[in-house]
mmCIF file of C-alpha atoms in Angstrom:
data_model
loop_
_atom_site.group_PDB
_atom_site.id
_atom_site.type_symbol
_atom_site.label_atom_id
_atom_site.label_comp_id
_atom_site.label_asym_id
_atom_site.label_seq_id
_atom_site.Cartn_x
_atom_site.Cartn_y
_atom_site.Cartn_z
ATOM 1 C CA MET I 11 59.400 26.876 -14.210
ATOM 2 C CA TYR I 12 56.279 28.949 -14.043
ATOM 3 C CA ALA I 13 56.442 32.664 -14.985
ATOM 4 C CA VAL I 14 54.472 35.532 -13.434
ATOM 5 C CA SER I 15 54.420 39.046 -14.892
ATOM 6 C CA GLY I 16 52.602 42.211 -13.956
ATOM 7 C CA THR I 17 50.505 43.820 -16.629
ATOM 8 C CA VAL I 18 52.793 46.935 -16.461
ATOM 9 C CA LEU I 19 55.343 44.877 -18.411
ATOM 10 C CA MET I 20 53.323 45.179 -21.522
ATOM 11 C CA ALA I 21 53.758 48.937 -21.681
ATOM 12 C CA GLU I 22 57.396 48.963 -20.632
ATOM 13 C CA LEU I 23 59.084 46.845 -23.294
ATOM 14 C CA LEU I 24 59.729 49.332 -26.040
ATOM 15 C CA ASP I 25 63.224 48.058 -27.125
ATOM 16 C CA ASN I 26 64.758 44.764 -28.072
ATOM 17 C CA SER I 27 64.349 43.467 -24.424
ATOM 18 C CA PHE I 28 60.962 42.006 -25.504
ATOM 19 C CA ASP I 29 62.928 39.630 -27.780
ATOM 20 C CA LEU I 30 64.985 38.462 -24.866
ATOM 21 C CA ILE I 31 62.022 38.064 -22.598
ATOM 22 C CA ASP I 32 60.199 36.098 -25.275
ATOM 23 C CA LYS I 33 63.110 33.844 -25.703
ATOM 24 C CA VAL I 34 63.304 33.232 -21.929
ATOM 25 C CA LEU I 35 59.662 32.532 -21.635
ATOM 26 C CA ASP I 36 59.462 30.217 -24.695
ATOM 27 C CA GLY I 37 57.524 27.065 -23.646
ATOM 28 C CA ILE I 38 57.121 28.170 -20.065
ATOM 29 C CA LYS I 39 53.734 28.277 -18.529
ATOM 30 C CA GLY I 40 52.745 31.471 -16.708
ATOM 31 C CA GLU I 41 50.139 34.137 -16.048
ATOM 32 C CA LEU I 42 49.659 37.907 -16.278
ATOM 33 C CA ILE I 43 48.929 39.630 -13.010
ATOM 34 C CA ASP I 44 47.124 42.897 -12.462
ATOM 35 C CA GLY I 45 48.579 45.177 -9.806
ATOM 36 C CA SER I 46 46.346 44.885 -6.737
ATOM 37 C CA GLY I 47 46.248 46.778 -3.397
ATOM 38 C CA PRO I 48 48.910 44.393 -1.760
ATOM 39 C CA ILE I 49 51.225 44.605 -4.726
ATOM 40 C CA MET I 50 50.937 48.402 -4.749
ATOM 41 C CA SER I 51 51.449 48.720 -1.056
ATOM 42 C CA LEU I 52 54.551 46.515 -1.151
ATOM 43 C CA ALA I 53 55.836 48.512 -4.201
ATOM 44 C CA ARG I 54 55.615 51.664 -2.185
ATOM 45 C CA THR I 55 57.645 49.979 0.632
ATOM 46 C CA ILE I 56 60.238 48.770 -1.889
ATOM 47 C CA ARG I 57 60.609 52.385 -3.289
ATOM 48 C CA LYS I 58 61.231 53.620 0.224
ATOM 49 C CA LYS I 59 63.654 50.942 1.236
ATOM 50 C CA THR I 60 65.731 51.209 -1.944
ATOM 51 C CA ARG I 61 66.039 54.984 -1.698
ATOM 52 C CA ARG I 62 69.569 56.260 -1.998
ATOM 53 C CA ARG I 63 71.232 59.680 -1.919
ATOM 54 C CA HIS I 64 72.455 60.715 -5.366
ATOM 55 C CA PRO I 65 76.348 60.253 -5.289
ATOM 56 C CA ASP I 66 76.884 63.744 -6.956
ATOM 57 C CA LYS I 67 74.034 65.618 -5.408
ATOM 58 C CA PRO I 68 73.803 65.047 -1.552
ATOM 59 C CA ASN I 69 70.408 66.771 -1.353
ATOM 60 C CA VAL I 70 68.780 64.615 -4.083
ATOM 61 C CA PHE I 71 67.458 61.062 -3.493
ATOM 62 C CA GLN I 72 67.250 58.373 -6.095
ATOM 63 C CA PHE I 73 64.363 55.854 -6.134
ATOM 64 C CA LEU I 74 63.816 52.793 -8.220
ATOM 65 C CA ASP I 75 61.219 53.519 -10.925
ATOM 66 C CA LEU I 76 57.649 52.604 -9.814
ATOM 67 C CA PRO I 77 57.152 49.966 -12.568
ATOM 68 C CA ASP I 78 60.366 48.233 -11.334
ATOM 69 C CA CYS I 79 59.076 48.241 -7.759
ATOM 70 C CA ILE I 80 55.703 46.757 -9.033
ATOM 71 C CA HIS I 81 57.696 43.960 -10.734
ATOM 72 C CA ILE I 82 59.695 43.239 -7.504
ATOM 73 C CA ALA I 83 56.462 43.381 -5.352
ATOM 74 C CA THR I 84 54.636 40.934 -7.746
ATOM 75 C CA ALA I 85 57.632 38.517 -7.699
ATOM 76 C CA SER I 86 57.735 38.727 -3.870
ATOM 77 C CA ILE I 87 54.124 38.267 -3.298
ATOM 78 C CA TYR I 88 53.879 35.303 -5.766
ATOM 79 C CA LYS I 89 56.895 33.810 -4.106
ATOM 80 C CA CYS I 90 58.795 33.607 -7.559
ATOM 81 C CA ASP I 91 62.306 31.973 -7.566
ATOM 82 C CA CYS I 92 63.646 34.960 -9.540
ATOM 83 C CA LEU I 93 62.800 38.061 -11.328
ATOM 84 C CA VAL I 94 64.222 38.236 -14.946
ATOM 85 C CA THR I 95 65.068 41.811 -16.016
ATOM 86 C CA THR I 96 67.361 43.823 -18.358
ATOM 87 C CA ASP I 97 67.112 46.856 -15.970
ATOM 88 C CA GLY I 98 70.775 47.641 -15.138
ATOM 89 C CA ILE I 99 72.297 45.271 -17.699
ATOM 90 C CA SER I 100 74.467 48.096 -18.941
ATOM 91 C CA GLY I 101 76.133 48.304 -15.525
ATOM 92 C CA ALA I 102 74.108 51.108 -13.805
ATOM 93 C CA GLU I 103 74.578 50.951 -10.091
ATOM 94 C CA PHE I 104 71.117 52.301 -9.331
ATOM 95 C CA SER I 105 69.011 49.662 -10.921
ATOM 96 C CA MET I 106 67.358 46.385 -10.189
ATOM 97 C CA ILE I 107 70.574 44.475 -11.048
ATOM 98 C CA GLY I 108 72.701 47.079 -9.265
ATOM 99 C CA LEU I 109 70.558 46.705 -6.031
ATOM 100 C CA SER I 110 69.993 42.948 -6.430
ATOM 101 C CA SER I 111 71.600 42.104 -3.076
ATOM 102 C CA VAL I 112 69.371 44.604 -1.204
ATOM 103 C CA ILE I 113 66.295 43.238 -3.104
ATOM 104 C CA LEU I 114 67.170 39.685 -2.252
ATOM 105 C CA ARG I 115 67.980 40.301 1.440
ATOM 106 C CA GLU I 116 64.928 42.636 2.060
ATOM 107 C CA PHE I 117 62.338 41.068 -0.227
ATOM 108 C CA GLY I 118 63.461 37.537 -0.942
ATOM 109 C CA VAL I 119 63.615 38.070 -4.709
ATOM 110 C CA GLU I 120 66.616 37.135 -6.745
ATOM 111 C CA ILE I 121 67.221 39.441 -9.630
ATOM 112 C CA VAL I 122 68.683 37.756 -12.770
ATOM 113 C CA THR I 123 69.317 38.719 -16.428
ATOM 114 C CA PRO I 124 67.693 36.913 -19.336
ATOM 115 C CA MET I 125 71.133 35.559 -20.370
ATOM 116 C CA GLN I 126 71.489 33.985 -16.961
ATOM 117 C CA VAL I 127 68.162 32.155 -17.382
ATOM 118 C CA ILE I 128 69.035 31.123 -20.965
ATOM 119 C CA ALA I 129 72.365 29.746 -19.826
ATOM 120 C CA GLN I 130 70.705 27.511 -17.296
ATOM 121 C CA GLN I 131 68.147 26.013 -19.746
ATOM 122 C CA PRO I 132 69.077 22.568 -20.983
ATOM 123 C CA LEU I 133 70.222 22.335 -24.629
ATOM 124 C CA PRO I 134 68.059 20.428 -26.957
ATOM 125 C CA ILE I 135 69.407 17.097 -28.076
#
C-alpha cells in the first residue's frame, strides 16, 4: 500500500484521530501532496456535486467542508485505492462516510474508516 495525503491534513487533525491515522500508516510508504490547481478545481466540482438541501431547512444547502473535498480530489487525481477518514464515524449522514456511495460513483474514491484498514492488515506472527 502507498499513502498519499494533502498538506491540509496537517492542520485538520486536532483530536485523537491523528493517533488512528498514525496507526494505519505505520510502516506504509507515502508522500505529502500540496494542493495544486487541478486538485482545487476538482475539489470545487466535488463541493457542487455533493451539495444537498438541509433536511430541516429547505432553503438552506449543505456542502462538504472544503478540506474534505480537497482530500477526495487528491485521492481521485492520484488514483488512490481508498481514502481513510474519521469524518462521519459518529454516524453523521452528511459527511464523507455518509456520502461514500456518491463519492465512489462520481469520483472513483472508496471512503473507509481507519478501523476498516486496520482490520484488513495481516496480524504479525
